[in-house]
Coordinates of C-alpha atoms and ligand atoms in Angstrom, one line a residue:
X1071 CA 13.7 7.9 -10.1
X1072 CA 13.7 5.9 -13.3
X1073 CA 14.8 8.2 -16.1
X1074 CA 14.0 5.8 -19.0
X1075 CA 10.5 5.6 -17.7
X1076 CA 10.2 9.4 -17.7
X1077 CA 11.6 9.6 -21.2
X1078 CA 9.2 6.8 -22.3
X1079 CA 6.2 8.7 -21.1
X1080 CA 7.4 12.0 -22.5
X1081 CA 7.9 10.5 -25.9
X1082 CA 4.7 8.6 -26.0
X1083 CA 2.8 11.8 -25.0
X1084 CA 4.5 13.9 -27.7
X1085 CA 3.9 11.2 -30.3
X1086 CA 0.2 10.8 -29.5
X1087 CA -0.8 14.5 -28.8
X1088 CA 1.6 16.3 -31.1
X1089 CA 3.3 18.5 -28.5
X1090 CA 5.6 18.0 -25.5
X1091 CA 3.9 17.7 -22.1
X1092 CA 3.6 20.7 -19.9
X1093 CA 4.1 18.6 -16.7
X1094 CA 5.5 15.3 -15.8
X1095 CA 4.7 13.8 -12.4
X1096 CA 6.2 10.7 -10.8
X1097 CA 4.8 8.7 -7.9
X1098 CA 6.4 5.5 -6.4
X1099 CA 4.7 2.4 -5.2
X1100 CA 5.2 1.3 -1.6
X1101 CA 6.1 -1.7 0.5
X1102 CA 4.4 -2.3 3.9
X1103 CA 7.1 -3.5 6.3
X1104 CA 5.1 -3.8 9.5
X1105 CA 1.5 -2.8 10.5
X1106 CA -1.1 -4.8 8.6
X1107 CA -4.6 -3.3 8.2
X1108 CA -3.7 -1.0 11.1
X1109 CA -4.1 2.2 9.1
X1110 CA -7.9 2.3 9.0
X1111 CA -7.9 1.3 12.7
X1112 CA -6.1 4.5 13.4
X1113 CA -3.0 2.6 14.4
X1114 CA 0.7 2.6 13.3
X1115 CA 2.6 1.4 10.2
X1116 CA 6.2 1.2 9.1
X1117 CA 6.4 1.4 5.3
X1118 CA 8.6 2.7 2.5
X1119 CA 8.2 4.3 -0.9
X1120 CA 10.1 2.0 -3.4
X1121 CA 12.2 2.5 -6.5
X1122 CA 9.4 1.5 -8.8
X1123 CA 6.6 3.9 -9.8
X1124 CA 4.3 5.5 -12.3
X1125 CA 5.1 8.6 -14.4
X1126 CA 2.4 10.7 -16.0
X1127 CA 2.8 13.4 -18.7
X1128 CA 0.1 16.0 -18.9
X1129 CA -0.8 19.0 -21.1
X1130 CA -3.9 21.2 -21.6
X1131 CA -6.5 20.3 -24.2
X1132 CA -8.3 22.9 -26.2
X1133 CA -11.8 21.8 -25.1
X1134 CA -13.5 20.2 -22.1
X1135 CA -12.6 16.8 -23.4
X1136 CA -9.9 14.8 -21.4
X1137 CA -8.0 12.0 -23.1
X1138 CA -6.2 9.5 -20.9
X1139 CA -3.7 7.1 -22.4
X1140 CA -2.2 4.0 -20.6
X1141 CA 1.0 3.2 -22.5
X1142 CA 1.7 -0.2 -20.9
X1143 CA -1.7 -1.7 -21.9
X1144 CA -2.1 0.5 -25.0
X1145 CA -5.6 1.7 -24.0
X1146 CA -7.2 5.1 -24.2
X1147 CA -10.3 6.7 -23.0
X1148 CA -11.9 10.1 -23.6
X1149 CA -14.2 11.7 -21.1
X1150 CA -15.9 15.1 -20.8
X1151 CA -15.7 17.5 -17.9
X1152 CA -17.1 17.6 -15.3
X1153 CA -16.3 14.0 -14.2
X1154 CA -19.1 12.8 -12.0
X1155 CA -19.0 9.0 -11.9
X1156 CA -16.8 6.0 -12.5
X1157 CA -16.8 4.3 -15.9
X1158 CA -17.5 0.7 -16.5
X1159 CA -14.2 0.1 -18.3
X1160 CA -11.3 0.4 -18.5
X1161 CA -11.1 0.0 -14.8
X1162 CA -7.7 1.7 -14.5
X1163 CA -9.3 5.0 -15.7
X1164 CA -11.3 5.2 -12.4
X1165 CA -8.2 5.9 -10.3
X1166 CA -7.5 8.9 -12.5
X1167 CA -11.2 10.0 -12.9
X1168 CA -11.7 9.8 -9.1
X1169 CA -8.8 12.2 -8.7
X1170 CA -10.1 14.6 -11.3
X1171 CA -13.5 14.6 -9.5
X1172 CA -11.9 15.2 -6.1
X1173 CA -9.5 17.9 -7.5
X1174 CA -12.5 19.7 -8.9
X1175 CA -13.8 19.9 -5.3
X1176 CA -10.4 21.3 -4.1
X1177 CA -10.2 24.0 -6.7
X1178 CA -11.1 24.2 -10.4
X1179 CA -10.5 21.8 -13.2
X1180 CA -12.2 23.7 -16.0
X1181 CA -10.1 22.8 -19.0
X1182 CA -9.7 19.4 -20.5
X1183 CA -6.3 17.7 -20.6
X1184 CA -4.3 15.1 -22.3
X1185 CA -2.6 12.6 -20.0
X1186 CA -0.2 9.7 -20.8
X1187 CA 1.1 7.3 -18.2
X1188 CA 3.4 4.3 -17.8
X1189 CA 5.0 2.5 -14.9
X1190 CA 7.3 -0.3 -13.8
X1191 CA 5.4 -1.5 -10.7
X1192 CA 4.3 -5.2 -11.2
X1193 CA 0.5 -5.2 -11.2
X1194 CA -1.3 -7.2 -8.4
X1195 CA 2.0 -7.6 -6.5
X1196 CA 0.6 -5.7 -3.5
X1197 CA 3.0 -2.8 -4.2
X1198 CA 0.3 -0.2 -4.6
X1199 CA 0.4 0.6 -8.3
X1200 CA -3.1 2.1 -7.9
X1201 CA -2.1 4.6 -5.3
X1202 CA 1.0 5.5 -7.4
X1203 CA -1.4 6.2 -10.3
X1204 CA -3.7 8.4 -8.2
X1205 CA -0.8 10.3 -6.6
X1206 CA 0.9 11.0 -10.0
X1207 CA -2.4 12.1 -11.4
X1208 CA -3.2 14.4 -8.4
X1209 CA 0.2 16.0 -8.4
X1210 CA 0.4 16.5 -12.1
X1211 CA -3.2 17.6 -12.7
X1212 CA -3.1 19.8 -9.6
X1213 CA 0.0 21.5 -10.9
X1214 CA -1.6 22.0 -14.4
X1215 CA -4.7 23.6 -12.8
X1216 CA -2.5 25.6 -10.3
X1217 CA -4.0 23.7 -7.3
X1218 CA -1.3 22.8 -4.8
X1219 CA -2.7 20.9 -1.9
X1220 CA -0.4 19.9 1.0
X1221 CA 1.0 16.3 1.0
X1222 CA -1.5 15.2 3.5
X1223 CA -4.4 16.7 1.6
X1224 CA -3.2 15.1 -1.5
X1225 CA -3.1 11.7 0.2
X1226 CA -6.6 12.2 1.5
X1227 CA -7.9 13.3 -1.8
X1228 CA -6.5 10.3 -3.5
X1229 CA -7.9 8.0 -0.9
X1230 CA -11.4 9.5 -1.3
X1231 CA -11.0 9.1 -5.1
X1232 CA -10.3 5.4 -4.7
X1233 CA -13.0 4.8 -2.0
X1234 CA -15.7 6.5 -4.2
X1235 CA -14.6 5.6 -7.7
X1236 CA -13.5 1.9 -7.2
X1237 CA -15.5 0.9 -4.1
X1238 CA -12.4 -0.2 -2.2
X1239 CA -12.6 1.1 1.4
X1240 CA -8.8 1.4 1.6
X1241 CA -7.1 3.4 4.3
X1242 CA -4.4 6.1 3.8
X1243 CA -1.3 3.9 4.0
X1244 CA -0.5 3.6 0.3
X1245 CA -1.0 7.3 -0.6
X1246 CA 1.0 8.5 2.5
X1247 CA 3.9 6.1 1.7
X1248 CA 4.0 7.2 -1.9
X1249 CA 4.1 10.9 -0.9
X1250 CA 6.3 10.9 2.2
X1251 CA 9.0 8.3 1.2
X1252 CA 12.6 9.1 1.8
X1253 CA 15.7 7.3 0.5
X1254 CA 17.2 4.7 2.9
X1255 CA 14.4 5.3 5.4
X1256 CA 11.1 3.9 6.5
X1257 CA 8.0 6.0 6.8
X1258 CA 6.5 5.7 10.3
X1259 CA 2.9 6.9 10.4
X1260 CA 0.5 7.4 13.2
X1261 CA -2.9 7.1 11.5
X1262 CA -4.7 8.9 14.2
X1263 CA -2.7 12.1 14.4
X1264 CA -1.6 11.6 10.8
X1265 CA 1.9 12.6 11.9
X1266 CA 4.6 11.1 9.6
X1267 CA 8.2 10.5 10.6
X1268 CA 11.2 9.3 8.6
X1269 CA 13.1 6.5 10.3
X1270 CA 16.7 6.0 9.0
X1271 CA 17.4 2.3 8.1
X1272 CA 21.2 2.1 8.1
X1273 CA 23.4 0.3 5.6
X1274 CA 22.8 -3.3 7.0
X1275 CA 19.3 -3.8 5.7
X1276 CA 17.9 -4.7 2.4
X1277 CA 14.4 -5.7 1.4
X1278 CA 13.4 -8.3 -1.1
X1279 CA 9.9 -8.6 -2.5
X1280 CA 8.8 -12.1 -3.6
X1281 CA 5.7 -11.8 -5.7
X1282 CA 3.5 -14.9 -5.9
X1283 CA 1.8 -13.5 -9.0
X1284 CA -1.4 -14.8 -7.4
X1285 CA -4.4 -12.6 -7.0
X1286 CA -7.3 -14.5 -5.4
X1287 CA -10.7 -13.5 -6.4
X1288 CA -12.9 -11.4 -4.1
X1289 CA -9.9 -9.5 -2.8
X1290 CA -11.8 -6.3 -2.6
X1291 CA -14.9 -7.7 -0.9
X1292 CA -12.6 -9.6 1.6
X1293 CA -10.8 -6.4 2.3
X1294 CA -14.0 -4.5 3.0
X1295 CA -15.3 -7.4 5.1
X1296 CA -12.2 -7.3 7.3
X1297 CA -12.7 -3.5 7.7
X1298 CA -16.3 -4.1 8.8
X1299 CA -15.2 -6.8 11.3
X1300 CA -12.7 -4.4 12.8
X1301 CA -15.4 -1.8 13.2
X1302 CA -17.6 -4.4 14.9
X1303 CA -14.8 -5.3 17.3
X1304 CA -14.2 -1.6 18.1
X1305 CA -18.0 -1.2 18.8
X1306 CA -17.8 -4.2 21.2
X1307 CA -14.9 -2.6 23.1
X1308 CA -16.6 0.8 23.1
X1309 CA -19.6 -0.6 24.8
X1310 CA -17.5 -2.8 27.2
X1311 CA -14.5 -0.8 28.4
X1312 CA -14.8 2.1 30.7
X1313 CA -12.8 4.5 28.5
X1314 CA -13.6 5.8 25.1
X1315 CA -12.9 3.5 22.1
X1316 CA -13.1 5.2 18.7
X1317 CA -11.1 2.5 16.9
X1318 CA -9.1 -0.7 17.7
X1319 CA -6.1 1.6 18.3
X1320 CA -7.7 2.4 21.7
X1321 CA -7.7 -1.3 22.8
X1322 CA -4.6 -2.7 24.6
X1323 CA -3.4 -6.3 24.4
X1324 CA -4.4 -6.8 28.1
X1325 CA -7.9 -5.6 27.4
X1326 CA -8.2 -7.9 24.4
X1327 CA -7.1 -10.9 26.5
X1328 CA -9.5 -10.0 29.3
X1329 CA -12.6 -9.7 27.0
X1330 CA -11.9 -11.9 24.0
X1331 CA -13.9 -14.9 25.3
X1332 CA -17.0 -12.7 25.4
X1333 CA -16.7 -11.9 21.7
X1334 CA -17.7 -13.9 18.7
X1335 CA -14.5 -15.9 17.9
X1336 CA -14.0 -14.5 14.4
X1337 CA -14.3 -10.9 15.5
X1338 CA -12.0 -11.6 18.4
X1339 CA -9.3 -13.0 16.1
X1340 CA -9.6 -10.0 13.7
X1341 CA -9.2 -7.7 16.7
X1342 CA -6.2 -9.7 18.0
X1343 CA -4.4 -9.1 14.7
X1344 CA -4.8 -5.3 14.9
X1345 CA -4.2 -4.8 18.6
X1346 CA -1.0 -6.9 18.6
X1347 CA 0.1 -5.5 15.3
X1348 CA 0.0 -1.9 16.7
X1349 CA 2.1 -3.1 19.5
X1350 CA 4.6 -4.8 17.1
X1351 CA 5.0 -1.6 15.1
X1352 CA 5.9 0.5 18.1
X1353 CA 8.2 -2.2 19.4
X1354 CA 9.9 -2.6 16.0
X1355 CA 10.6 1.1 15.8
X1356 CA 12.3 0.9 19.1
X1357 CA 14.3 -2.1 18.1
X1358 CA 15.4 -0.5 14.8
X1359 CA 16.6 2.6 16.7
X1360 CA 18.6 0.3 19.0
X1361 CA 20.1 -1.5 15.9
X1362 CA 18.4 -4.8 16.8
X1363 CA 17.5 -6.1 13.3
X1364 CA 17.0 -9.6 14.5
X1365 CA 14.4 -8.5 17.0
X1366 CA 12.8 -6.4 14.3
X1367 CA 12.7 -9.3 11.9
X1368 CA 11.2 -11.6 14.5
X1369 CA 8.2 -9.2 14.7
X1370 CA 7.8 -9.5 10.9
X1371 CA 7.5 -13.3 11.2
X1372 CA 5.0 -12.9 14.0
X1373 CA 3.0 -10.4 11.9
X1374 CA 2.7 -13.0 9.1
X1375 CA 1.7 -15.7 11.6
X1376 CA -1.1 -13.4 12.8
X1377 CA -2.3 -12.7 9.3
X1378 CA -2.4 -16.4 8.7
X1379 CA -4.3 -17.4 11.8
X1380 CA -6.1 -14.3 13.1
X1381 CA -6.8 -12.0 10.2
X1382 CA -7.0 -14.8 7.6
X1383 CA -5.7 -12.6 4.8
X1384 CA -2.9 -14.8 3.8
X1385 CA -3.0 -17.7 1.3
X1386 CA -1.1 -21.0 0.5
X1387 CA 1.4 -19.2 -1.8
X1388 CA 2.2 -16.4 0.7
X1389 CA 2.4 -19.0 3.6
X1390 CA 4.8 -21.1 1.6
X1391 CA 7.1 -18.1 1.0
X1392 CA 7.0 -17.1 4.7
X1393 CA 7.7 -20.6 5.8
X1394 CA 10.6 -20.9 3.3
X1395 CA 12.0 -17.6 4.5
X1396 CA 11.7 -18.7 8.2
X1397 CA 14.0 -21.7 7.4
X1398 CA 16.7 -19.6 5.8
X1399 CA 19.2 -18.4 8.4
X1400 CA 20.1 -15.4 6.3
X1401 CA 16.5 -14.0 6.4
X1402 CA 16.0 -11.7 9.3
X1403 CA 12.2 -11.4 8.9
X1404 CA 9.4 -12.0 6.4
X1405 CA 5.7 -11.3 6.1
X1406 CA 3.0 -10.6 3.6
X1407 CA 2.9 -7.0 2.6
X1408 CA -0.3 -5.0 1.9
X1409 CA -3.9 -6.1 1.8
X1410 CA -3.1 -9.8 1.5
X1411 CA -5.1 -12.6 -0.3
X1412 CA -2.2 -12.9 -2.8
X1413 CA 0.5 -10.4 -3.8
X1414 CA 3.9 -10.4 -2.2
X1415 CA 6.0 -11.4 0.8
X1416 CA 8.6 -8.8 1.9
X1417 CA 11.9 -10.3 3.3
X1418 CA 14.4 -8.4 5.3
X1419 CA 18.0 -9.5 4.7
X1420 CA 21.6 -8.2 5.0
X1421 CA 22.5 -6.6 1.6
X1422 CA 25.4 -9.1 1.1
X1423 CA 22.9 -12.0 1.4
X1424 CA 20.2 -10.6 -0.9
X1425 CA 21.2 -12.4 -4.2
X1426 CA 21.6 -15.8 -2.6
X1427 CA 18.4 -15.5 -0.6
X1428 CA 16.6 -14.5 -3.8
X1429 CA 17.8 -17.6 -5.6
X1430 CA 17.0 -19.9 -2.7
X1431 CA 13.5 -18.5 -2.2
X1432 CA 12.7 -18.8 -5.9
X1433 CA 13.8 -22.5 -6.0
X1434 CA 11.9 -23.3 -2.8
X1435 CA 8.8 -21.8 -4.3
X1436 CA 9.3 -23.7 -7.5
X1437 CA 9.6 -27.0 -5.7
X1438 CA 6.1 -26.5 -4.2
X1439 CA 4.2 -24.8 -7.0
X1440 CA 6.1 -26.0 -10.2
X1441 CA 6.9 -22.4 -11.3
X1442 CA 9.1 -19.7 -9.8
X1443 CA 8.0 -16.6 -7.9
X1444 CA 9.3 -13.2 -9.0
X1445 CA 11.9 -11.9 -6.6
X1446 CA 13.5 -8.5 -6.7
X1447 CA 15.3 -6.0 -4.3
X1448 CA 13.2 -2.9 -3.5
X1449 CA 15.0 0.2 -2.3
X1450 CA 13.3 2.6 0.1
X1451 CA 13.2 5.8 -2.1
X1452 CA 12.0 9.4 -2.3
X1453 CA 8.3 10.1 -2.5
X1454 CA 6.2 11.5 -5.3
X1455 CA 7.3 14.7 -7.1
X1456 CA 7.0 16.8 -10.2
X1457 CA 9.9 16.1 -12.6
Ligands
GLA920 C1 -4.1 -2.0 1.2 C2 -4.8 -0.7 1.6 C3 -4.1 0.0 2.7 C4 -3.9 -0.9 3.9 C5 -3.2 -2.2 3.5 C6 -3.1 -3.2 4.6 O1 -2.8 -1.7 0.7 O2 -4.9 0.1 0.4 O3 -4.9 1.2 3.1 O4 -5.1 -1.1 4.6 O5 -3.9 -2.8 2.4 O6 -2.3 -2.7 5.6

């Protein structure tokens, strides 16, 4: 955990509200290592909480007024309880207000509060700063109101908050990763049973995140459209196969091959991405346990290729990074991480090669786009907690 960040939030809170916070909660961002858009298809994902996050300081207010302060953008909003609907601006407030609304359903938030937050997750990098904000708010405000949901209930509550207060039909991946992360391990999640397992990584692996700093417009509507296309594909298989299909998780690669030509081509490609990606995650977990990092990395390259041609959630900048990574012998694997349409590529390398690969990738990116991408090492880290 980043101690200067905690101190920054504590000081800012005390300065603004005249008293030290009662509670400080911290929640990390996440990196998706393998398993793209598989969460809402009830499939599998390997992810990690990272060493970048959001800290929120909270104290009780004397009335039903709630004051939210975002230190990094120097903005503030005051709302009255009960919180029933999103606000038009600032947009960041809706992640917190959604949580307040949902927590009220889980117990009682009767008294107003003062909340101050800051973070070090680059925005728009595909590292889930929004989930970190939700989780920090839910943990901290829950504790203040003496509501202590389980990790899984917290994750679901935050997802519902985001779905309803921002309109993004996100799955549970970001919130689960932020809550269940463990140092030096990946989080393996089965999004049907919602069982979460920690998979040790070993000392030979290191992850770099190369942020394009590109965020293409319509990301949210594209995301929701992909989700709808997956549902359409699942409905096709449900009416075609002679076993129950609740989600694309229930369709095998062989079944996809057998029936794809009867589907509309776009829906078939979307389905291919999910069906094969689920297979890749299970295979990658097996390869990791066997110490086969090269095999694992190859699946990451394949995942990116599938995003590019099947799911069409990549973009020029992400493809340029994935191609550059493919040509560097020191890179074991690379792929886009998260929703796509901009954001970051995650690269798996041996720790000793990280600095050199970072420099090379930055230069290769600069050669194509005239400006560098932003490369940093991210460390799989512990999940959200009260400080
Ligand atoms: C975003 C969503 C997640 C997940 C990923 C893609 O991060 O919030 O629920 O769907 O995209 O895997």
